Coordinates of C-alpha atoms in Angstrom, one line a residue:
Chain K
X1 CA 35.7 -5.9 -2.3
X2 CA 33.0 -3.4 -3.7
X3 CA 34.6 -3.6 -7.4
X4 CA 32.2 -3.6 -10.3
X5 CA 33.3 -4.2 -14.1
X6 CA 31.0 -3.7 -17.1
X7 CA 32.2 -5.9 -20.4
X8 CA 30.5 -5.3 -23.4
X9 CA 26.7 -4.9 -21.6
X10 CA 24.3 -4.8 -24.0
X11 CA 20.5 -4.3 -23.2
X12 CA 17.8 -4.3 -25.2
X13 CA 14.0 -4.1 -24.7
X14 CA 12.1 -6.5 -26.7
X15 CA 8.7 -5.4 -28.3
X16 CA 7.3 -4.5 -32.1
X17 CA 10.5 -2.4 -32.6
X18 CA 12.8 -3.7 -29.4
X19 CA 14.8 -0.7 -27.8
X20 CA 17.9 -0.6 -26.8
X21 CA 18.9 0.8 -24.1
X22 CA 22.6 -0.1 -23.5
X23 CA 25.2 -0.7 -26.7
X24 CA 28.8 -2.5 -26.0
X25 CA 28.8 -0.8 -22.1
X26 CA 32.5 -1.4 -21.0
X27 CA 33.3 0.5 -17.3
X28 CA 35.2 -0.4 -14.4
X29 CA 34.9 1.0 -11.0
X30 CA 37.9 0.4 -8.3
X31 CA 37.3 -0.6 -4.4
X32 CA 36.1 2.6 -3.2
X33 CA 35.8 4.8 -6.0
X34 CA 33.0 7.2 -6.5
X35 CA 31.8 7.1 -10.0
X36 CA 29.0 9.5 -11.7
X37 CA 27.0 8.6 -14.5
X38 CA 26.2 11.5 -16.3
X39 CA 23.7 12.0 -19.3
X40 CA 20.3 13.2 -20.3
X41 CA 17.2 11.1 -19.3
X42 CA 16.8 8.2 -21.7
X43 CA 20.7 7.4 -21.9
X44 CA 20.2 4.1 -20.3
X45 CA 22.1 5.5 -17.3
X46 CA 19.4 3.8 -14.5
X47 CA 19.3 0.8 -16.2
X48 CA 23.1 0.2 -16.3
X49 CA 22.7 0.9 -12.2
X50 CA 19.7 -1.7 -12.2
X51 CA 21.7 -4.5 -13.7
X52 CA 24.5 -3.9 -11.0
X53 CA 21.5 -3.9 -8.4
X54 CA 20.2 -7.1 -9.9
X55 CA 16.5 -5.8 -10.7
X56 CA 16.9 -6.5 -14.2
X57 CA 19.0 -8.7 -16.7
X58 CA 21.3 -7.9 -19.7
X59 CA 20.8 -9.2 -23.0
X60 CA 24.7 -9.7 -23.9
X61 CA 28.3 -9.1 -22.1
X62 CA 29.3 -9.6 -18.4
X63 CA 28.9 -8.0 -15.5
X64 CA 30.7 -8.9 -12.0
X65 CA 30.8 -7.6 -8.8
X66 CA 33.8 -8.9 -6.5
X67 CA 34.5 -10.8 -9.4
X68 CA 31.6 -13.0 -9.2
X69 CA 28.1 -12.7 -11.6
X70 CA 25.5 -10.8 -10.3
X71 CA 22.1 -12.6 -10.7
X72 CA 19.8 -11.2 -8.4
X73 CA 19.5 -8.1 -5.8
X74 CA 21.3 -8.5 -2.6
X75 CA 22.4 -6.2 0.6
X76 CA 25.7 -5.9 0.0
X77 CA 24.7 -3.9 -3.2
X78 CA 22.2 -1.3 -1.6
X79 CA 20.6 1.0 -3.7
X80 CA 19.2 4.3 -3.2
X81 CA 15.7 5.1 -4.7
X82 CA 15.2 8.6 -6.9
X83 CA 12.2 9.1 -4.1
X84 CA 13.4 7.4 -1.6
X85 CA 10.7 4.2 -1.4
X86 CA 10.2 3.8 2.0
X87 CA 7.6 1.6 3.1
X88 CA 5.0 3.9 3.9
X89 CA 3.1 1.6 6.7
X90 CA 6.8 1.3 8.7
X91 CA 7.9 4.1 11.5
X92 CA 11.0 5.7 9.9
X93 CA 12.8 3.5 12.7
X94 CA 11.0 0.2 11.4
X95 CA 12.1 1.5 8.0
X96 CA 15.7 1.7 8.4
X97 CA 15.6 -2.0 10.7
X98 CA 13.9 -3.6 7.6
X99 CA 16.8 -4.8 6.0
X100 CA 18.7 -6.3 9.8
X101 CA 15.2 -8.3 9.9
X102 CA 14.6 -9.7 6.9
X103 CA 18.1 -11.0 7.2
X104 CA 17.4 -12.1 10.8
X105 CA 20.0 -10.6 13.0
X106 CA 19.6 -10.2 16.5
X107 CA 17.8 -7.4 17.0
X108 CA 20.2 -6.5 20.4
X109 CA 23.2 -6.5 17.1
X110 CA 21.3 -3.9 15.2
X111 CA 18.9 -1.4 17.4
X112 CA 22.5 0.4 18.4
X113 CA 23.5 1.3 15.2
X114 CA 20.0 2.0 14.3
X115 CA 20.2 5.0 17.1
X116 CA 23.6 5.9 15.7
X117 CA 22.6 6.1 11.9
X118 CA 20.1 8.2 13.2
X119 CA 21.8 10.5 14.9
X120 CA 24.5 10.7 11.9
X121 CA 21.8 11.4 9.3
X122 CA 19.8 14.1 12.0
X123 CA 17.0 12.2 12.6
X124 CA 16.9 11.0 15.7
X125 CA 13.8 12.7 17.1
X126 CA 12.1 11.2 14.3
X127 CA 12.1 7.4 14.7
X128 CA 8.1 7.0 15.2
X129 CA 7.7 9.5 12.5
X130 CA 6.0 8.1 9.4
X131 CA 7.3 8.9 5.7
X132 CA 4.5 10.8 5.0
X133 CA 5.3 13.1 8.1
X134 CA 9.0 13.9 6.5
X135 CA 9.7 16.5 4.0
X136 CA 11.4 15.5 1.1
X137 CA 14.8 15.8 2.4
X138 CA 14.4 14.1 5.5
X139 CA 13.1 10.9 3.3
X140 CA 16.0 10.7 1.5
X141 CA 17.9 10.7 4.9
X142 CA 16.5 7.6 5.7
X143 CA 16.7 6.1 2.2
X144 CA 20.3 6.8 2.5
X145 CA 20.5 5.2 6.5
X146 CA 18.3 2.2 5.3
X147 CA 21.6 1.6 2.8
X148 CA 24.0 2.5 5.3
X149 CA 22.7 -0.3 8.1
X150 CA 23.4 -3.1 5.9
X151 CA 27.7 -2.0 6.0
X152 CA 27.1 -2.5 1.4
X153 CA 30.1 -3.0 -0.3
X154 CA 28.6 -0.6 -2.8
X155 CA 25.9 2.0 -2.6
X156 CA 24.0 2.7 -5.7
X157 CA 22.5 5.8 -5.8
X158 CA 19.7 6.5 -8.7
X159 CA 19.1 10.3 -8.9
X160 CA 18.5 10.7 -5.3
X161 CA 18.1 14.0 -4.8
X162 CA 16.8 15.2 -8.1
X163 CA 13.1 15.7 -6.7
X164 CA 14.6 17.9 -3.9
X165 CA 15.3 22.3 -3.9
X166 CA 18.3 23.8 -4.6
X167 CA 18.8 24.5 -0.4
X168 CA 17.8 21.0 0.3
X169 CA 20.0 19.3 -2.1
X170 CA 23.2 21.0 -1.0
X171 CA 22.7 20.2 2.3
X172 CA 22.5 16.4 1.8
X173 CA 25.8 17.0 -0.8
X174 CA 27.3 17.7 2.4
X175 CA 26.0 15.0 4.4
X176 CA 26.7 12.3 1.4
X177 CA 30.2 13.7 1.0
X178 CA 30.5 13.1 5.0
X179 CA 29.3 9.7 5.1
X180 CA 31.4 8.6 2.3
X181 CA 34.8 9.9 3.4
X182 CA 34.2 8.7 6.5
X183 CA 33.2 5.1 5.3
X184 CA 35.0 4.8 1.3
X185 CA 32.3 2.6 -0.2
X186 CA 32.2 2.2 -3.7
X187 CA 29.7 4.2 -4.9
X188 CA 27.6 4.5 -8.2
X189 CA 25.8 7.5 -8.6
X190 CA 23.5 8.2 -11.2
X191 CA 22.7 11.9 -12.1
X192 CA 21.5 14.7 -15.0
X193 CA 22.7 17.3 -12.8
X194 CA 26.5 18.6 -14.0
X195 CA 27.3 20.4 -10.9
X196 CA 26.3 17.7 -8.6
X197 CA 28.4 15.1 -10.8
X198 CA 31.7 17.3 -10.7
X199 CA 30.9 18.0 -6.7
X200 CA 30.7 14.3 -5.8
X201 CA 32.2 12.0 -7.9
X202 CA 35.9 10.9 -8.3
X203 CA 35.2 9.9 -11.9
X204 CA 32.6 10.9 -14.5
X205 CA 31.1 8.9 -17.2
X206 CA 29.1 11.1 -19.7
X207 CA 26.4 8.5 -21.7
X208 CA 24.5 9.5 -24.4
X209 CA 21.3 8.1 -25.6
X210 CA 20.2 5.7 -28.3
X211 CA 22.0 3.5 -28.3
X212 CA 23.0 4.2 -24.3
X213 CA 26.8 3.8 -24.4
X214 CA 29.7 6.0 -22.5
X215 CA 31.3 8.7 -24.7
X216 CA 33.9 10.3 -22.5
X217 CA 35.1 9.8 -18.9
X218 CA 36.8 12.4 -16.9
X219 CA 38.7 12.3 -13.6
X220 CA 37.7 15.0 -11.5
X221 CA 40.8 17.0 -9.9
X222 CA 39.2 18.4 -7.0
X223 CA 40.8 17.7 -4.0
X224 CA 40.0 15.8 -1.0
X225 CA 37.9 16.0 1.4
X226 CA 35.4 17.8 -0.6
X227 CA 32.3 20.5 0.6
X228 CA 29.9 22.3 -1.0
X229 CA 32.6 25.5 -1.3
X230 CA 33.9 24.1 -4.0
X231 CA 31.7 24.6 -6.2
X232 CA 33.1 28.0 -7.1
X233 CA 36.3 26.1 -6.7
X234 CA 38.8 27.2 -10.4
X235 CA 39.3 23.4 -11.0
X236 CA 35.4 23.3 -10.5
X237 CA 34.3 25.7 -13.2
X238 CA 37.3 24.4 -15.6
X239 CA 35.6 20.7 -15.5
X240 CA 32.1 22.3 -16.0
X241 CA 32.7 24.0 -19.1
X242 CA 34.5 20.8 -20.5
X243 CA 31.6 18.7 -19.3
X244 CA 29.1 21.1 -21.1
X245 CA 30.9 21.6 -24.2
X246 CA 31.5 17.4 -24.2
X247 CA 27.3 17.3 -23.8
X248 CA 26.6 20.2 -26.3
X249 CA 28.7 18.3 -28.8
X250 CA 27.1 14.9 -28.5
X251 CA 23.2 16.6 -28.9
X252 CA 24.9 18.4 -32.0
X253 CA 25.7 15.0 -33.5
X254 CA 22.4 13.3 -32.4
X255 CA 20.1 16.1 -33.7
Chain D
X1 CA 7.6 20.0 11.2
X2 CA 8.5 19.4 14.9
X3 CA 5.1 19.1 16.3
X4 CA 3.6 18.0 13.3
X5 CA 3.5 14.4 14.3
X6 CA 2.2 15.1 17.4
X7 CA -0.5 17.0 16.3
X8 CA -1.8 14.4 13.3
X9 CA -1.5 11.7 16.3
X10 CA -4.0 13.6 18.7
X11 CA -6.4 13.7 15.9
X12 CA -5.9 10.5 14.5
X13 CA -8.1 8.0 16.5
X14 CA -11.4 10.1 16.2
X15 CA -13.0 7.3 13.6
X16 CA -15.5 10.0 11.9
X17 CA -15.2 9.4 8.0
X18 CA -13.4 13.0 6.6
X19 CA -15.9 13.6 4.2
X20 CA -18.8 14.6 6.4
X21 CA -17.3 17.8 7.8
X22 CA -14.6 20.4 7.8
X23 CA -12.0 20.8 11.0
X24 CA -12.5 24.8 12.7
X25 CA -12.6 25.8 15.5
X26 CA -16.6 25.7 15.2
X27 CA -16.0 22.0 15.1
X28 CA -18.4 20.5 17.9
X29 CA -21.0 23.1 16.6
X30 CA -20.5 21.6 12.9
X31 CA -20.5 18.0 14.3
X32 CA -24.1 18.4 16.2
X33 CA -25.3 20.2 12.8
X34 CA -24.7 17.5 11.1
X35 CA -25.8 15.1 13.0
X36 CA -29.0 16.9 13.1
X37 CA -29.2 17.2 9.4
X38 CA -28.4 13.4 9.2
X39 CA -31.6 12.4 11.3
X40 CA -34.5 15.5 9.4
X41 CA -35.1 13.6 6.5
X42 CA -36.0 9.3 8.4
X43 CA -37.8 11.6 11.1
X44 CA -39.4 13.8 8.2
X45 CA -40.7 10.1 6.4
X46 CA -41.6 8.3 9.8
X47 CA -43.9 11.6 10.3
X48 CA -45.6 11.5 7.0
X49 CA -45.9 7.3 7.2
X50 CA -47.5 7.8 10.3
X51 CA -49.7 10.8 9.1
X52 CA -50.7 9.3 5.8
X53 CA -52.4 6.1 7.8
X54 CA -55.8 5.5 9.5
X55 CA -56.7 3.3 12.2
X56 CA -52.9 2.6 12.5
X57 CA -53.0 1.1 8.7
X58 CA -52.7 2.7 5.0
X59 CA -52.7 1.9 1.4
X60 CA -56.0 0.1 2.4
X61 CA -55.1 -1.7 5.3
X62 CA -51.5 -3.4 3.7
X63 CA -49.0 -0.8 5.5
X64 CA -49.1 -0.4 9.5
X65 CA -48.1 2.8 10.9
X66 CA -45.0 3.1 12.2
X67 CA -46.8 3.2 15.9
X68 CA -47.4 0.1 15.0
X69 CA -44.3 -1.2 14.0
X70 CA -42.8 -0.2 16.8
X71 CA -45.3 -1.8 19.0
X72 CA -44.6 -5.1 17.1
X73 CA -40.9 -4.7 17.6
X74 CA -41.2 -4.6 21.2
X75 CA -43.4 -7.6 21.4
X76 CA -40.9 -9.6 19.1
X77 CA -38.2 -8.2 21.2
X78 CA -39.1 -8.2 25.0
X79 CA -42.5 -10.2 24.7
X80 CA -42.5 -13.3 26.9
X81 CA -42.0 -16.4 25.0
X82 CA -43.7 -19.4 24.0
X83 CA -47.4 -17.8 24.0
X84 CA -49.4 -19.5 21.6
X85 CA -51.0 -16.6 20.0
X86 CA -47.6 -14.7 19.0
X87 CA -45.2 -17.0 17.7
X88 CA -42.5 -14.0 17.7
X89 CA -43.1 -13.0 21.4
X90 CA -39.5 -12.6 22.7
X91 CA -37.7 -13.9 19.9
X92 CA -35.9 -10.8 18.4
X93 CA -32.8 -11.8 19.7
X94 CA -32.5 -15.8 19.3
X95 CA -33.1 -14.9 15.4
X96 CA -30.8 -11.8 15.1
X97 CA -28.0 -14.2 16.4
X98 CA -28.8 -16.7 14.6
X99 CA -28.0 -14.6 11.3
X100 CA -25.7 -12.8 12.7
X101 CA -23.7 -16.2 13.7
X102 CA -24.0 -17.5 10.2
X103 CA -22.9 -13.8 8.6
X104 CA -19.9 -14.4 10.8
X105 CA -19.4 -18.3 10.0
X106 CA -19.8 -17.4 6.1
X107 CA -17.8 -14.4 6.1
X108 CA -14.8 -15.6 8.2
X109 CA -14.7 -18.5 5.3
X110 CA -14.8 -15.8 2.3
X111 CA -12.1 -13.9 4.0
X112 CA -10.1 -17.2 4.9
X113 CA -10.0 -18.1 1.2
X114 CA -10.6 -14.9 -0.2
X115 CA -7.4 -13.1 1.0
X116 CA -4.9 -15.0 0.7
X117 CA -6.0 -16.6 -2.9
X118 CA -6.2 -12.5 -4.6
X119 CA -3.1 -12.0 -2.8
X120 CA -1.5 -15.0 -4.6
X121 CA -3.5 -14.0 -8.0
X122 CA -2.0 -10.5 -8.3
X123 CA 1.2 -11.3 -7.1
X124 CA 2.1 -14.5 -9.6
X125 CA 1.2 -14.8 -13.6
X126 CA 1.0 -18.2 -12.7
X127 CA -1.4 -18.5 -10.3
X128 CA -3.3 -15.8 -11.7
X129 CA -3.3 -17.4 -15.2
X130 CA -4.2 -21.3 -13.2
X131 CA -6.9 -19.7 -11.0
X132 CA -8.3 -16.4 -12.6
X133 CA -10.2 -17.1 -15.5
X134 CA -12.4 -20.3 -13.2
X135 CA -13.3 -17.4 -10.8
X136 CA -14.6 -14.8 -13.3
X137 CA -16.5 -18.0 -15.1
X138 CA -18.4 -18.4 -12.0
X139 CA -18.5 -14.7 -10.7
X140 CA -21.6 -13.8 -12.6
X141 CA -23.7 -16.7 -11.4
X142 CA -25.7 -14.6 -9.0
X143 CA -25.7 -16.1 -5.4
X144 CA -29.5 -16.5 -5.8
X145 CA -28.7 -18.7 -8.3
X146 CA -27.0 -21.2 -6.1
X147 CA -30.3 -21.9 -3.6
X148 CA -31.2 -25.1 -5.4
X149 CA -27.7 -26.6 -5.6
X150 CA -26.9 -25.4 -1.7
X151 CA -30.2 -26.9 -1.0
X152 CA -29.7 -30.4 -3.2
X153 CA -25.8 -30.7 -1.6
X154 CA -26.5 -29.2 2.3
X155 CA -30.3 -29.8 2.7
X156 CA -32.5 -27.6 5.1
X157 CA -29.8 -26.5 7.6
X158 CA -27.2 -24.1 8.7
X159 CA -24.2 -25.2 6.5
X160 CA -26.3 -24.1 3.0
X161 CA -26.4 -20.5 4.2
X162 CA -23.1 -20.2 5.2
X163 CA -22.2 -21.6 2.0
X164 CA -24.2 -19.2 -0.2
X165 CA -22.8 -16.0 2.5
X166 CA -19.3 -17.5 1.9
X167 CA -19.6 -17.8 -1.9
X168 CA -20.9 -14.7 -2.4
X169 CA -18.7 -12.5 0.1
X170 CA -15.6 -14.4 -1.3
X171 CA -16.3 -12.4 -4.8
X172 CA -15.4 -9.4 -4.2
X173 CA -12.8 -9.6 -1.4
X174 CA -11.0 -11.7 -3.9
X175 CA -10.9 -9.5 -7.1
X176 CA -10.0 -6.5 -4.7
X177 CA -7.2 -8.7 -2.8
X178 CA -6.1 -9.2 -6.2
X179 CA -6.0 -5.6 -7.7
X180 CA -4.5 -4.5 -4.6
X181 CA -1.2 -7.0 -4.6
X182 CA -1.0 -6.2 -9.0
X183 CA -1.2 -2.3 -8.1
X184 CA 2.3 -2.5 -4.9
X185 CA 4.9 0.4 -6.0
X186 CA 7.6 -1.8 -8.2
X187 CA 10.0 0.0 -6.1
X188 CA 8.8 -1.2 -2.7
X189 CA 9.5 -4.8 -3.9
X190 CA 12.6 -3.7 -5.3
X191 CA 13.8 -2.1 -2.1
X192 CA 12.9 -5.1 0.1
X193 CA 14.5 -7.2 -2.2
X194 CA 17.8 -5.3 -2.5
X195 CA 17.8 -5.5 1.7
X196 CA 17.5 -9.3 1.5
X197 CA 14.1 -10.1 2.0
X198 CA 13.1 -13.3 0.2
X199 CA 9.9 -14.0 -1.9
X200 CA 7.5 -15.0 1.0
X201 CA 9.2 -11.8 3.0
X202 CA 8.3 -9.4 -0.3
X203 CA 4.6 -11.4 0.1
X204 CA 4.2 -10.9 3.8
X205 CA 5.7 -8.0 4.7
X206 CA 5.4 -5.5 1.5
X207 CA 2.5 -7.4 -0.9
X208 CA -0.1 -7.6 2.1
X209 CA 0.3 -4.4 3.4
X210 CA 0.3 -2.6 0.7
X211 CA -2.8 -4.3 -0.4
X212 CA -4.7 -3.7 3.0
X213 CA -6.8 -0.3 1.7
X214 CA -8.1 -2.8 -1.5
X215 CA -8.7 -5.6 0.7
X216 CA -10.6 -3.7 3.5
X217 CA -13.1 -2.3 0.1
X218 CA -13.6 -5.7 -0.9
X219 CA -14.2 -6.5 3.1
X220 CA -16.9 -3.8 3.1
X221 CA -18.5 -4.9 0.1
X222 CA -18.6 -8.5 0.4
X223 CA -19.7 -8.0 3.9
X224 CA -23.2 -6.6 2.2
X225 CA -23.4 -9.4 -0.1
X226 CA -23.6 -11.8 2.8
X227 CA -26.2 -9.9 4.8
X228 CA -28.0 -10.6 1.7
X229 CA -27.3 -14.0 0.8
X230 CA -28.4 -15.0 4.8
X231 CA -31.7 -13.3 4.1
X232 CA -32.2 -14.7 0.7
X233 CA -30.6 -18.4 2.1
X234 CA -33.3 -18.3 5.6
X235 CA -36.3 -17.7 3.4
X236 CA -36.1 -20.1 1.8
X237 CA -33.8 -23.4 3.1
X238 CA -33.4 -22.5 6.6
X239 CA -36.3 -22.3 9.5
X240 CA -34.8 -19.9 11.7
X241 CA -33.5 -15.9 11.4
X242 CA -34.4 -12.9 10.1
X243 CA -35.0 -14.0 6.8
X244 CA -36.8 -16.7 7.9
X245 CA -39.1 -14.5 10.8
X246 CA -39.3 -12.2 7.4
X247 CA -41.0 -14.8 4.9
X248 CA -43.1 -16.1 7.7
X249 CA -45.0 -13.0 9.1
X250 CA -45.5 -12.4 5.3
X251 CA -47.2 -15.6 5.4
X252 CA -49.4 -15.3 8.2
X253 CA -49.8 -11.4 7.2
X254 CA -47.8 -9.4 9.8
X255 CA -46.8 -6.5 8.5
X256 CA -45.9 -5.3 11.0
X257 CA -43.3 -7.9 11.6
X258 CA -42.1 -7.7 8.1
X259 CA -40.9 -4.4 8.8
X260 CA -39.5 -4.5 12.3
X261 CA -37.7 -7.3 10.5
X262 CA -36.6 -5.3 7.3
X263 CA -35.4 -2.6 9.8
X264 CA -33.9 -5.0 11.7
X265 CA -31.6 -6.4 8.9
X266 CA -30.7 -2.7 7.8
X267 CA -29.3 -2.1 11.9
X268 CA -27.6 -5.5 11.4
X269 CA -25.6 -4.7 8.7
X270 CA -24.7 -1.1 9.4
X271 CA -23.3 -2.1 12.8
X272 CA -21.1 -5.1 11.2
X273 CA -20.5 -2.4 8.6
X274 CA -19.6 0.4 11.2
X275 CA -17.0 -2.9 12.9
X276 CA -15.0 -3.1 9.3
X277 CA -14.6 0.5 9.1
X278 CA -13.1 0.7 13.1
X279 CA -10.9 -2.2 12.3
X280 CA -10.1 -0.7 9.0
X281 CA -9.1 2.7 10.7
X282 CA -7.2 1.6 13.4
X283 CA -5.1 -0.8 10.8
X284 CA -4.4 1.5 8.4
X285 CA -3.3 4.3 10.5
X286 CA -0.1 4.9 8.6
X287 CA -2.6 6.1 5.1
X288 CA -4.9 8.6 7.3
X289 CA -1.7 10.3 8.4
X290 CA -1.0 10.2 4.5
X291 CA -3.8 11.5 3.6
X292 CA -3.6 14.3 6.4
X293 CA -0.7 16.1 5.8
X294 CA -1.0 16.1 1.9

């Protein structure tokens, strides 16, 4: 459950001179595991999360999830949008129950955990709020609680918070790192941001662009249950400077 | 941010367009000033009009004053009916409905068809490819064009001017319809797809919505087009209406009619004008809220 394996994805962009955006792509993330893609913008990192999400297709190699082929976009692999993408006409309330709806539960089955996804992302003075009423922040909240109502196998997360401050961004570190200990979905989480990479994930996998493919992975020895302190954590700074010098070396070659 | 919400609701239903004036504390003070600024320059040309005239008549007896007018417009409106020697005694009101039913009839059809087909063009290639290219080879014909042919297939009656309204309002709520479901954020379908929703959820519940704001402009204008077409359509292949009251005091040289009528017409389509816009408002209450606290 929640296991996704990469074999040899390839994708390419066709055009006058096609692109490619993905070269030989072989990864495999465990039930459970939190996995980072790191890499500078252009690496082909989101579009390895949209195949998983089923918003595009590859042009060579397979790709499962559970074991079975993923052919178009479904709730049990919920994404999380870089801003959020809430439907700007829906209540934040409305927002989070889209997904319940269109899948036509009962709505007596979902209004509870509705309140209590509120409550666990802070919001729950805000249900009739609009999205243009919410900071930032506060959006990504309910991008995150719109995920959460659907119990995914996997959450895939495409630079959520990379539009948010410093102050901001910490705090919903926190709040991620909460949810996910206390649920242990697989989790795919696309970033350019070292620190937030190292902080997060379990596993790293540093891409580099043109051809997009994965240069190096590390496993990230910082223990569990993880907070924000450990940022200034020994094991913390050890992994930075490897993950900068790893990054420094692949622009040398590429320059 | 608390009582932000609460304080973007209070303002929210007042339905005055934001252009027109700034929000201070000065703000009844503003509102009457501009209201009063709004009203200088029709009372500044009714003065002139009136001043410029002899006898209750100018450029040589062609224009009546608007004391006149006004006189006219209360016979046409409140005069009793069926006196001989005024056909338009007390029937303002029969031939105001009867445009304003056929605006309706004709406009209800545009928006019947015109919706839901520039929904359907913008959101599929295929459609749009099957259907597009017929309706921009027929956009151009101007609606003036079509009298004869409404005339040769409906004959002198009520359904050729609802067909000409309906044609031409069906124009431009269509291409707008259509601009408005090509333009929805990529990632709102994405997001309702990734939640389960299927293709006619996408259409219903993230396409239309999101194309609201385009369809309501192409509401607005198309709404114009008919006012026009049921002038243009009762002048000449229907015997009853505005545009028909209009031709026929030509005729007969009243004046004075012509332009109670014109003025009439202009009243007619700002109120349906001024319905749209409260409908519009009240819909799309989520992008005024938008707009407000950006």
């Amino acid at each position: 459950m929640g296991t996704i394996r990469f074999r040899e994805v390839g994708k390419t962009y066709p055009g006058k001179e096609p692109v490619v955006a993905l070269d030989r792509v072989n990864l495999e993330i465990g039930e459970g595991e939190f996995v980072a893609l790191l890499g500078p913008s252009g690496c082909g990192k989101s579009t390895l999360l949209n195949l998983v999400a089923g918003f595009e297709d590859m042009t060579s190699g397979t790709l499962s999830f559970n074991g079975g082929a993923v052919s178009s976009p479904g709730p049990e692999r919920a994404v999380v949008f870089q801003e959020a993408a809430l439907l700007p006409w829906l209540t934040v309330a409305q927002n989070i129950a889209f997904g319940p709806s269109v899948q036509r539960k009962a709505r007596a089955e979902y209004e509870p955990k509705i309140r209590e996804l509120l409550r666990l992302v802070g919001l729950e003075r805000f249900a009739d709020a609009l999205p243009s009423q919410l900071s930032g922040g506060m959006r990504q909240r309910v991008g995150i609680a719109r995920a959460l109502v659907m119990d995914p196998k996997a959450l895939l997360m495409d630079e959520p918070f990379g539009a948010l401050d410093a102050q901001t961004r910490m705090s919903m570190h926190q709040l991620l790192l909460d949810v996910w200990q206390s649920l242990g979905t697989t989790v795919l989480f696309v970033t350019h941001d070292i620190d937030e990479a190292i902080l997060l994930a379990d596993r790293i996998c540093i891409m580099s662009a043109r051809p997009g493919r994965i240069t190096h992975e590390i496993a990230v020895e910082l223990r569990r249950p993880r907070s924000v302190d450990q940022l200034t954590d020994p094991a913390f700074i050890r992994h930075k400077a490897e993950i900068m010098a790893e990054m420094r070396a692949a622009q040398k070659e590429h320059a | 941010m608390n009582d932000a919400p609460a304080r973007t609701m209070a303002a929210a239903p007042r339905p005055a367009p934001a252009k027109v004036m700034g929000r201070s504390a000065g703000f009844a003070a503003g509102r009457s000033r501009a209201a009063l600024r709004a009203v200088l320059l029709p009372i500044v040309i009714i003065a002139a009009w009136q001043l410029a005239g002899r006898n209750g008549s100018l450029a040589g007896g062609v224009l009546p004053t608007p004391d006149r007018v006004w006189d006219a417009w209360v016979m046409w409106a409140f005069g009793p009916k069926g006196m001989g020697l005024n056909p338009y005694s007390g029937t303002w009101l029969d031939n105001v409905l009867f445009s304003a039913g056929r605006v309706a009839q004709g406009f209800l059809l545009a928006m019947v068809a015109g919706i839901p087909a520039g929904i359907m063009i913008g959101w599929s290639r295929a459609v749009s490819g099957a259907v597009d290219p017929t309706i921009q080879l027929l956009r151009p014909i101007p609606i003036t064009a079509w009298l004869p042919f409404s005339i040769a297939v409906f004959g002198i009656q009520d359904m050729g001017a609802v067909f000409l309204i309906a044609l031409g309002g069906f124009y431009p709520i269509v291409v707008n319809a259509t601009h408005g479901a090509r333009d929805v954020d990529r990632n709102w379908i994405r997001a309702a797809r990734m939640m389960g929703a299927s293709r006619f959820d996408v259409l219903r519940r993230v396409v239309l919505p999101a194309a609201l704001p385009a369809i309501f402009t192409g509401l607005r204008i198309g709404l114009g087009i008919a006012w026009t077409a049921v002038i243009v359509s009762e002048m000449v292949a229907v015997k009853s209406g505005l545009g028909y009251v209009l031709w026929d005091a030509y005729y007969v040289g009243r004046m004075d009619v012509v332009i109670a009528d014109m003025l009439s017409i202009g009243a007619m389509g700002l109120l349906s004008d001024r319905l749209i816009v409260t409908v519009e408002h009240w819909v799309l209450r989520w992008r005024r809220l938008q707009t407000a606290t950006r």
